[in-house]
Tab-separated table of C-alpha atoms and ligand atoms in Angstrom:
chain	number	residue	atom	x	y	z
A	30	UNK	CA	-12.911	-22.030	-14.409
A	31	UNK	CA	-9.375	-21.286	-15.546
A	32	UNK	CA	-6.528	-21.275	-13.068
A	33	UNK	CA	-6.448	-17.992	-11.113
A	34	UNK	CA	-3.450	-15.720	-11.741
A	35	UNK	CA	-0.739	-15.422	-9.107
A	36	UNK	CA	-1.338	-12.276	-7.070
A	37	UNK	CA	1.625	-9.925	-7.359
A	38	UNK	CA	3.658	-10.098	-4.147
A	39	UNK	CA	3.843	-7.212	-1.737
A	40	UNK	CA	7.292	-5.703	-1.135
A	41	UNK	CA	8.447	-3.145	1.407
A	42	UNK	CA	7.607	0.514	0.827
A	43	UNK	CA	11.261	1.124	1.823
A	44	UNK	CA	12.820	4.213	3.385
A	45	UNK	CA	12.440	6.639	0.478
A	46	UNK	CA	8.728	6.603	-0.433
A	47	UNK	CA	8.518	10.203	0.746
A	48	UNK	CA	9.761	11.341	-2.673
A	49	UNK	CA	6.566	10.106	-4.268
A	50	UNK	CA	3.703	8.977	-2.066
A	51	UNK	CA	2.747	11.780	0.328
A	52	UNK	CA	0.050	14.100	-1.041
A	53	UNK	CA	-0.288	17.673	0.117
A	54	UNK	CA	-3.995	17.070	0.766
A	55	UNK	CA	-3.430	13.471	1.942
A	56	UNK	CA	-4.270	14.063	5.614
A	57	UNK	CA	-7.487	15.874	4.617
A	58	UNK	CA	-10.193	13.252	4.329
A	59	UNK	CA	-12.408	16.341	4.302
A	60	UNK	CA	-11.275	19.869	3.364
A	61	UNK	CA	-10.157	22.262	6.093
A	62	UNK	CA	-13.136	24.210	7.411
A	63	UNK	CA	-15.653	21.389	6.930
A	64	UNK	CA	-18.303	21.809	9.657
A	65	UNK	CA	-17.953	19.175	12.346
A	66	UNK	CA	-14.494	18.069	11.209
A	67	UNK	CA	-11.973	16.929	13.831
A	68	UNK	CA	-8.513	15.385	13.861
A	69	UNK	CA	-7.606	11.805	14.474
A	70	UNK	CA	-3.944	11.999	15.445
A	71	UNK	CA	-1.380	9.778	17.058
A	72	UNK	CA	2.085	8.409	17.146
A	73	UNK	CA	3.564	5.227	15.759
A	74	UNK	CA	6.258	3.449	17.791
A	75	UNK	CA	8.360	0.316	17.336
A	76	UNK	CA	9.213	-2.496	19.766
A	77	UNK	CA	11.584	-0.311	21.793
A	78	UNK	CA	9.116	2.559	22.056
A	79	UNK	CA	11.097	4.606	19.528
A	80	UNK	CA	9.050	6.637	17.062
A	81	UNK	CA	8.723	5.239	13.542
A	82	UNK	CA	9.590	8.225	11.345
A	83	UNK	CA	9.265	6.483	7.987
A	84	UNK	CA	5.776	4.989	7.893
A	85	UNK	CA	2.881	5.712	5.594
A	86	UNK	CA	-0.565	5.504	7.182
A	87	UNK	CA	-3.752	5.387	5.131
A	88	UNK	CA	-7.370	5.464	6.225
A	89	UNK	CA	-10.628	4.404	4.568
A	90	UNK	CA	-14.042	5.026	6.065
A	91	UNK	CA	-17.747	5.481	5.371
A	92	UNK	CA	-19.306	8.939	5.257
A	93	UNK	CA	-21.296	10.275	8.243
A	94	UNK	CA	-24.382	8.399	6.966
A	95	UNK	CA	-22.466	5.128	6.879
A	96	UNK	CA	-22.324	5.040	3.091
A	97	UNK	CA	-19.558	4.493	0.540
A	98	UNK	CA	-19.293	6.116	-2.849
A	99	UNK	CA	-18.545	2.751	-4.452
A	100	UNK	CA	-20.440	0.490	-6.885
A	101	UNK	CA	-19.960	-2.609	-4.708
A	102	UNK	CA	-21.879	-1.097	-1.819
A	103	UNK	CA	-25.090	-3.174	-2.234
A	104	UNK	CA	-27.166	-0.259	-0.953
A	105	UNK	CA	-26.040	1.705	-4.019
A	106	UNK	CA	-23.218	4.188	-4.469
A	107	UNK	CA	-23.733	7.673	-3.097
A	108	UNK	CA	-22.173	10.748	-4.575
A	109	UNK	CA	-21.798	12.893	-1.509
A	110	UNK	CA	-18.328	13.959	-2.651
A	111	UNK	CA	-16.945	12.460	0.548
A	112	UNK	CA	-13.439	11.140	-0.268
A	113	UNK	CA	-13.303	8.712	2.620
A	114	UNK	CA	-9.572	8.222	2.099
A	115	UNK	CA	-6.645	9.697	3.978
A	116	UNK	CA	-2.896	9.335	3.591
A	117	UNK	CA	-0.249	10.672	5.971
A	118	UNK	CA	3.471	9.950	6.294
A	119	UNK	CA	4.731	9.920	9.901
A	120	UNK	CA	7.056	12.783	10.884
A	121	UNK	CA	10.422	12.506	12.699
A	122	UNK	CA	8.534	11.928	15.949
A	123	UNK	CA	6.356	9.194	14.473
A	124	UNK	CA	3.344	11.507	14.453
A	125	UNK	CA	0.486	11.421	11.965
A	126	UNK	CA	-2.899	13.119	11.712
A	127	UNK	CA	-6.066	13.156	9.631
A	128	UNK	CA	-8.865	15.694	9.384
A	129	UNK	CA	-12.150	13.867	9.006
A	130	UNK	CA	-15.773	13.402	10.029
A	131	UNK	CA	-17.080	10.573	12.138
A	132	UNK	CA	-18.193	7.674	9.968
A	133	UNK	CA	-21.762	6.502	10.440
A	134	UNK	CA	-22.499	3.014	11.717
A	135	UNK	CA	-22.645	0.291	9.048
A	136	UNK	CA	-25.244	-2.474	9.008
A	137	UNK	CA	-24.262	-4.633	11.984
A	138	UNK	CA	-21.030	-2.751	12.682
A	139	UNK	CA	-20.040	0.109	14.976
A	140	UNK	CA	-18.506	3.223	13.358
A	141	UNK	CA	-14.909	2.509	12.398
A	142	UNK	CA	-12.051	3.558	10.158
A	143	UNK	CA	-9.929	0.955	8.332
A	144	UNK	CA	-6.201	1.683	8.523
A	145	UNK	CA	-3.286	0.517	6.356
A	146	UNK	CA	0.256	0.824	7.687
A	147	UNK	CA	3.298	0.600	5.424
A	148	UNK	CA	6.873	1.050	6.645
A	149	UNK	CA	10.497	0.175	6.112
A	150	UNK	CA	11.058	-3.185	7.785
A	151	UNK	CA	7.643	-4.566	6.850
A	152	UNK	CA	7.358	-6.544	3.631
A	153	UNK	CA	3.587	-6.220	3.580
A	154	UNK	CA	0.841	-3.920	4.698
A	155	UNK	CA	-0.468	-4.066	8.243
A	156	UNK	CA	-4.208	-3.520	8.655
A	157	UNK	CA	-5.942	-2.258	11.749
A	158	UNK	CA	-9.162	-0.423	12.671
A	159	UNK	CA	-9.967	2.707	14.657
A	160	UNK	CA	-13.133	2.627	16.797
A	161	UNK	CA	-14.595	5.543	18.746
A	162	UNK	CA	-14.860	5.659	22.561
A	163	UNK	CA	-18.188	7.509	22.441
A	164	UNK	CA	-19.975	4.924	20.255
A	165	UNK	CA	-21.666	1.721	21.296
A	166	UNK	CA	-19.067	-0.844	20.251
A	167	UNK	CA	-20.547	-3.715	22.246
A	168	UNK	CA	-22.093	-5.621	19.318
A	169	UNK	CA	-19.368	-5.026	16.729
A	170	UNK	CA	-18.492	-8.345	15.049
A	171	UNK	CA	-14.873	-7.411	14.289
A	172	UNK	CA	-14.095	-6.288	17.843
A	173	UNK	CA	-15.695	-9.546	18.948
A	174	UNK	CA	-12.947	-11.436	17.068
A	175	UNK	CA	-10.319	-9.756	19.238
A	176	UNK	CA	-9.226	-11.051	22.639
A	177	UNK	CA	-10.827	-8.686	25.183
A	178	UNK	CA	-7.397	-8.060	26.696
A	179	UNK	CA	-6.223	-6.329	23.494
A	180	UNK	CA	-9.450	-4.677	22.334
A	181	UNK	CA	-8.517	-1.325	23.873
A	182	UNK	CA	-5.707	-0.934	21.305
A	183	UNK	CA	-8.389	-0.414	18.632
A	184	UNK	CA	-10.368	2.243	20.468
A	185	UNK	CA	-9.265	5.858	20.100
A	186	UNK	CA	-9.377	8.198	23.080
A	187	UNK	CA	-11.061	11.598	23.210
A	188	UNK	CA	-8.590	14.459	22.764
A	189	UNK	CA	-8.941	18.254	22.571
A	190	UNK	CA	-8.465	18.086	18.781
A	191	UNK	CA	-10.787	15.129	18.270
A	192	UNK	CA	-9.460	11.628	18.909
A	193	UNK	CA	-6.064	10.181	19.675
A	194	UNK	CA	-5.040	6.831	18.225
A	195	UNK	CA	-1.511	5.466	18.675
A	196	UNK	CA	-0.063	2.588	16.732
A	197	UNK	CA	2.376	0.295	18.572
A	198	UNK	CA	4.092	-2.240	16.342
A	199	UNK	CA	5.240	-4.326	19.311
A	200	UNK	CA	5.339	-4.304	23.095
A	201	UNK	CA	2.802	-4.368	25.884
A	202	UNK	CA	0.340	-2.176	24.006
A	203	UNK	CA	0.932	-3.806	20.627
A	204	UNK	CA	-1.906	-2.765	18.343
A	205	UNK	CA	-4.143	-5.537	17.063
A	206	UNK	CA	-3.526	-6.100	13.368
A	207	UNK	CA	-5.847	-7.989	11.049
A	208	UNK	CA	-5.400	-10.379	8.188
A	209	UNK	CA	-8.022	-9.449	5.596
B	30	UNK	CA	-26.386	-8.410	2.278
B	31	UNK	CA	-24.577	-10.432	-0.343
B	32	UNK	CA	-21.118	-8.962	-0.603
B	33	UNK	CA	-18.481	-9.810	-3.166
B	34	UNK	CA	-15.290	-10.728	-1.269
B	35	UNK	CA	-11.686	-11.126	-2.337
B	36	UNK	CA	-9.745	-14.395	-2.426
B	37	UNK	CA	-6.778	-14.912	-0.185
B	38	UNK	CA	-3.521	-15.771	-1.920
B	39	UNK	CA	-1.185	-16.147	1.022
B	40	UNK	CA	1.237	-18.330	-1.024
B	41	UNK	CA	2.212	-15.392	-3.172
B	42	UNK	CA	2.864	-12.967	-0.315
B	43	UNK	CA	5.943	-12.465	1.869
B	44	UNK	CA	5.663	-13.348	5.565
B	45	UNK	CA	5.098	-10.824	8.348
B	46	UNK	CA	8.305	-12.063	10.017
B	47	UNK	CA	11.440	-12.168	7.914
B	48	UNK	CA	14.574	-11.686	10.030
B	49	UNK	CA	16.948	-11.752	7.023
B	50	UNK	CA	15.707	-8.196	6.503
B	51	UNK	CA	17.373	-6.730	9.582
B	52	UNK	CA	14.906	-3.923	10.227
B	53	UNK	CA	12.023	-6.431	10.254
B	54	UNK	CA	12.382	-8.038	13.727
B	55	UNK	CA	12.136	-4.703	15.578
B	56	UNK	CA	8.995	-3.704	13.726
B	57	UNK	CA	6.958	-6.788	12.782
B	58	UNK	CA	4.115	-7.327	15.291
B	59	UNK	CA	4.758	-10.245	17.646
B	60	UNK	CA	1.166	-11.364	18.102
B	61	UNK	CA	-0.537	-13.311	15.314
B	62	UNK	CA	-2.735	-11.333	12.927
B	63	UNK	CA	-6.462	-11.679	13.624
B	64	UNK	CA	-8.300	-13.159	10.661
B	65	UNK	CA	-11.012	-10.682	9.617
B	66	UNK	CA	-13.825	-11.664	7.234
B	67	UNK	CA	-14.282	-8.904	4.650
B	68	UNK	CA	-17.246	-6.612	5.119
B	69	UNK	CA	-18.388	-3.394	3.496
B	70	UNK	CA	-15.358	-1.328	4.444
B	71	UNK	CA	-12.936	-3.899	3.030
B	72	UNK	CA	-14.753	-4.591	-0.250
B	73	UNK	CA	-15.052	-0.905	-1.089
B	74	UNK	CA	-12.143	1.489	-1.454
B	75	UNK	CA	-11.047	4.831	-2.830
B	76	UNK	CA	-11.688	5.225	-6.569
B	77	UNK	CA	-9.620	8.314	-7.184
B	78	UNK	CA	-6.561	9.588	-8.926
B	79	UNK	CA	-7.309	11.058	-12.350
B	80	UNK	CA	-7.311	14.562	-10.872
B	81	UNK	CA	-3.847	13.914	-9.384
B	82	UNK	CA	-2.091	13.007	-12.620
B	83	UNK	CA	-0.249	15.885	-14.296
B	84	UNK	CA	0.765	16.128	-17.923
B	85	UNK	CA	4.317	14.757	-17.534
B	86	UNK	CA	3.701	12.419	-14.647
B	87	UNK	CA	4.028	9.254	-16.736
B	88	UNK	CA	7.267	10.395	-18.388
B	89	UNK	CA	10.031	10.753	-15.817
B	90	UNK	CA	12.479	11.898	-18.496
B	91	UNK	CA	10.728	15.195	-19.290
B	92	UNK	CA	10.037	16.581	-15.823
B	93	UNK	CA	13.020	18.963	-15.804
B	94	UNK	CA	14.724	21.464	-18.069
B	95	UNK	CA	17.341	18.960	-19.219
B	96	UNK	CA	17.279	15.241	-19.881
B	97	UNK	CA	18.284	12.813	-17.133
B	98	UNK	CA	21.405	10.642	-17.439
B	99	UNK	CA	21.010	6.954	-18.113
B	100	UNK	CA	19.350	4.378	-20.316
B	101	UNK	CA	15.866	5.479	-21.380
B	102	UNK	CA	13.247	2.744	-20.864
B	103	UNK	CA	9.522	2.264	-21.369
B	104	UNK	CA	7.731	0.226	-18.708
B	105	UNK	CA	4.297	-0.947	-19.774
B	106	UNK	CA	1.748	-3.565	-18.832
B	107	UNK	CA	-1.717	-4.256	-17.536
B	108	UNK	CA	-3.293	-4.204	-14.116
B	109	UNK	CA	-5.502	-7.285	-13.731
B	110	UNK	CA	-7.402	-9.018	-10.993
B	111	UNK	CA	-6.756	-12.645	-10.107
B	112	UNK	CA	-9.257	-13.795	-12.731
B	113	UNK	CA	-7.540	-11.895	-15.510
B	114	UNK	CA	-10.085	-9.069	-15.617
B	115	UNK	CA	-8.449	-5.723	-16.446
B	116	UNK	CA	-8.733	-3.027	-13.781
B	117	UNK	CA	-9.450	0.264	-15.562
B	118	UNK	CA	-9.101	3.812	-14.207
B	119	UNK	CA	-6.917	2.939	-11.252
B	120	UNK	CA	-4.030	5.080	-10.020
B	121	UNK	CA	-0.444	3.810	-10.197
B	122	UNK	CA	2.278	5.683	-8.350
B	123	UNK	CA	5.950	4.854	-8.858
B	124	UNK	CA	9.250	6.009	-7.375
B	125	UNK	CA	12.815	4.902	-8.032
B	126	UNK	CA	16.550	5.627	-7.782
B	127	UNK	CA	18.323	7.400	-10.625
B	128	UNK	CA	20.739	5.744	-13.070
B	129	UNK	CA	23.500	5.847	-10.438
B	130	UNK	CA	21.412	4.137	-7.771
B	131	UNK	CA	20.639	7.282	-5.743
B	132	UNK	CA	17.201	8.471	-4.608
B	133	UNK	CA	16.286	12.131	-4.677
B	134	UNK	CA	15.791	11.954	-0.894
B	135	UNK	CA	17.749	13.608	1.942
B	136	UNK	CA	18.066	10.344	3.790
B	137	UNK	CA	19.883	8.609	0.943
B	138	UNK	CA	23.591	8.873	1.819
B	139	UNK	CA	24.872	6.606	-0.953
B	140	UNK	CA	27.786	8.607	-2.426
B	141	UNK	CA	26.582	8.328	-6.011
B	142	UNK	CA	25.707	11.444	-7.998
B	143	UNK	CA	22.280	13.009	-7.833
B	144	UNK	CA	20.821	13.950	-11.195
B	145	UNK	CA	19.304	17.445	-11.257
B	146	UNK	CA	17.140	16.315	-14.155
B	147	UNK	CA	15.619	13.304	-12.456
B	148	UNK	CA	13.171	13.223	-9.543
B	149	UNK	CA	12.274	9.564	-9.916
B	150	UNK	CA	8.546	9.970	-9.282
B	151	UNK	CA	5.692	9.067	-11.641
B	152	UNK	CA	1.916	8.636	-11.706
B	153	UNK	CA	-0.633	7.430	-14.195
B	154	UNK	CA	-4.125	5.969	-14.497
B	155	UNK	CA	-4.798	2.670	-16.235
B	156	UNK	CA	-6.872	2.984	-19.414
B	157	UNK	CA	-10.138	1.152	-20.124
B	158	UNK	CA	-8.190	-2.059	-20.845
B	159	UNK	CA	-6.184	-1.796	-17.620
B	160	UNK	CA	-3.026	-0.696	-19.467
B	161	UNK	CA	-0.376	1.644	-18.115
B	162	UNK	CA	2.833	3.053	-19.600
B	163	UNK	CA	5.722	4.930	-18.023
B	164	UNK	CA	8.818	6.305	-19.694
B	165	UNK	CA	11.752	6.507	-17.324
B	166	UNK	CA	15.458	5.749	-16.808
B	167	UNK	CA	16.868	2.330	-15.955
B	168	UNK	CA	17.415	2.603	-12.175
B	169	UNK	CA	20.835	1.679	-10.755
B	170	UNK	CA	21.450	-0.887	-8.028
B	171	UNK	CA	22.368	0.525	-4.610
B	172	UNK	CA	24.104	-0.645	-1.427
B	173	UNK	CA	22.067	-0.689	1.785
B	174	UNK	CA	24.030	-2.157	4.745
B	175	UNK	CA	21.524	-4.921	5.532
B	176	UNK	CA	24.401	-7.413	5.673
B	177	UNK	CA	28.024	-7.330	4.540
B	178	UNK	CA	28.214	-5.964	0.987
B	179	UNK	CA	24.419	-5.876	0.543
B	180	UNK	CA	23.055	-4.458	-2.719
B	181	UNK	CA	19.450	-4.059	-3.805
B	182	UNK	CA	18.764	-5.382	-7.293
B	183	UNK	CA	17.585	-2.584	-9.603
B	184	UNK	CA	13.882	-1.964	-9.020
B	185	UNK	CA	11.008	0.446	-9.404
B	186	UNK	CA	8.577	0.869	-6.484
B	187	UNK	CA	4.896	0.601	-7.463
B	188	UNK	CA	1.807	1.554	-5.451
B	189	UNK	CA	-1.717	0.548	-6.556
B	190	UNK	CA	-5.251	0.921	-5.239
B	191	UNK	CA	-7.321	-1.437	-7.356
B	192	UNK	CA	-11.021	-1.154	-6.616
B	193	UNK	CA	-11.172	-2.168	-2.971
B	194	UNK	CA	-9.319	-1.651	0.303
B	195	UNK	CA	-8.476	-5.348	0.144
B	196	UNK	CA	-6.727	-4.990	-3.230
B	197	UNK	CA	-4.323	-2.239	-2.095
B	198	UNK	CA	-0.750	-3.172	-3.032
B	199	UNK	CA	2.721	-1.681	-2.675
B	200	UNK	CA	5.405	-3.683	-4.438
B	201	UNK	CA	8.601	-3.487	-6.498
B	202	UNK	CA	9.269	-4.359	-10.127
B	203	UNK	CA	12.587	-6.019	-10.914
B	204	UNK	CA	14.562	-6.451	-14.156
B	205	UNK	CA	15.299	-9.794	-15.834
B	206	UNK	CA	18.606	-11.558	-15.183
B	207	UNK	CA	19.734	-9.327	-12.322
B	208	UNK	CA	22.825	-10.949	-10.730
B	209	UNK	CA	21.876	-9.441	-7.352
B	210	UNK	CA	18.702	-11.504	-6.820
B	211	UNK	CA	20.480	-14.310	-4.953
B	212	UNK	CA	21.682	-12.114	-2.064
B	213	UNK	CA	18.624	-9.886	-1.694
B	214	UNK	CA	16.447	-10.731	1.333
B	215	UNK	CA	13.608	-8.509	0.147
B	216	UNK	CA	13.198	-10.231	-3.219
B	217	UNK	CA	13.708	-13.625	-1.542
B	218	UNK	CA	11.146	-12.950	1.179
B	219	UNK	CA	8.619	-14.282	-1.347
B	220	UNK	CA	9.047	-18.015	-0.933
B	221	UNK	CA	6.920	-19.241	-3.828
B	222	UNK	CA	9.202	-19.288	-6.915
B	223	UNK	CA	6.325	-18.533	-9.295
B	224	UNK	CA	5.268	-15.524	-7.258
B	225	UNK	CA	8.871	-14.346	-6.934
B	226	UNK	CA	9.371	-14.491	-10.684
B	227	UNK	CA	6.154	-12.599	-11.280
B	228	UNK	CA	7.847	-9.526	-9.788
B	229	UNK	CA	10.343	-9.565	-12.671
B	230	UNK	CA	9.469	-7.627	-15.839
B	231	UNK	CA	10.173	-9.077	-19.297
B	232	UNK	CA	12.245	-7.405	-21.948
B	233	UNK	CA	9.723	-6.461	-24.648
B	234	UNK	CA	11.223	-5.904	-28.075
B	235	UNK	CA	7.841	-4.989	-29.574
B	236	UNK	CA	7.381	-2.151	-27.110
B	237	UNK	CA	10.848	-0.673	-27.639
B	238	UNK	CA	10.929	2.675	-29.393
B	239	UNK	CA	13.415	2.445	-32.296
B	240	UNK	CA	16.321	4.879	-31.996
B	241	UNK	CA	14.977	5.943	-28.602
B	242	UNK	CA	14.227	3.559	-25.718
B	243	UNK	CA	14.332	-0.054	-24.558
B	244	UNK	CA	11.130	-1.519	-23.140
B	245	UNK	CA	10.004	-3.852	-20.399
B	246	UNK	CA	6.540	-5.204	-19.853
B	247	UNK	CA	5.104	-6.115	-16.497
B	248	UNK	CA	1.561	-7.119	-15.591
B	249	UNK	CA	0.409	-6.533	-12.041
B	250	UNK	CA	-2.203	-8.844	-10.540
B	251	UNK	CA	-4.380	-7.698	-7.644
B	252	UNK	CA	-6.521	-10.097	-5.605
B	253	UNK	CA	-9.437	-11.664	-7.459
B	254	UNK	CA	-13.011	-11.958	-6.217
B	255	UNK	CA	-14.491	-15.067	-4.661
B	256	UNK	CA	-17.136	-16.550	-6.987
B	257	UNK	CA	-19.969	-16.343	-4.436
B	258	UNK	CA	-20.110	-15.130	-0.873
B	259	UNK	CA	-19.705	-17.939	1.629
B	260	UNK	CA	-22.854	-18.683	3.550
B	261	UNK	CA	-21.406	-18.240	7.008
B	262	UNK	CA	-19.976	-14.853	6.045
B	263	UNK	CA	-23.351	-13.848	4.750
B	264	UNK	CA	-24.908	-14.742	8.088
B	265	UNK	CA	-22.429	-12.545	9.883
B	266	UNK	CA	-23.188	-9.655	7.592
B	267	UNK	CA	-26.858	-10.001	8.413
B	268	UNK	CA	-26.213	-9.641	12.141
C	319	FE2	FE1	14.183	1.127	-3.392
């Protein structure tokens, strides 16, 4: 085998990505009016509890049947038209939101949404996961990797609009971030 | 399930904690990252973008009534995985300062002129061979108050999806011979010299357009796949 190529280094998204990256339909993992759709919304704060107004949050999740429209899904790609992807820049108050459907469980894993966080100050992406409080998360192998003391930071709470999920970069409630 | 997974290449990446970048210590998580073996959600990812690319999105010099100020350049290259395989049909998004070093953004207070004919935003899809091409303006350097007399080397921001959540990358492309490299904590956050240099484009005489534009070429490498799934990972996936 030939020597692998050097992976291009990550660099900060910087303070001015808002000129290019936000999409009008970014927060809509599913179109407005989709039956059963709800919001996952929250706030992102830094180590002093101040809102982070210049972050980009992205989500990736399975469809309600737990499937991905992707050729590397060994169960076969599905063409349900489900985008599965969301992108939302935080506002001046650090708030973000996505309109989506609940992902189905995956083989051996509880329903979850993968999250990427990019912001000024970070040189690389932070990865976390959103789990749902009304699912059985007890046998999930990724939650099992997390110290039980911090597991709650990955579980959204029920809210009138759907689910609330806050992201704390530091502090007592620092969100658990993963190295994938 | 036998899942293809993606190789780690930690050497080539900047650290989570890098205090020379003064807004890093207040934002970088304090607890260590939790190592997560890749599963279905991480080895799949959004395959989208073609429907988002408009006619002039890969030519930042024709997006307005008039032509922008500055040196016209072509930036071209390939998107590859770590094994040199081209990544076709993947969305690239770029944004940059204008020739004077000013972003078309309200928050940019650098007292350099805005250019009404330059937004500094581009998009394109790679072709079947993983190639991309943008036409744009050479971005200016800009000051940014990180430390006394701090200036960012000229750069273009790039965002890429690749084919999996794990391959997602946001980075910056730099220009060869920039005298500002030495004092820039963002460029220097990448400690491996080979990786650092791979963020610098090459001047490409063959790609220049005579009587029209200079050219730079820059290949972008996203994480490559592991040859075979590790046995213990496979066991976990079968839980
Ligand atoms: Fe920049």
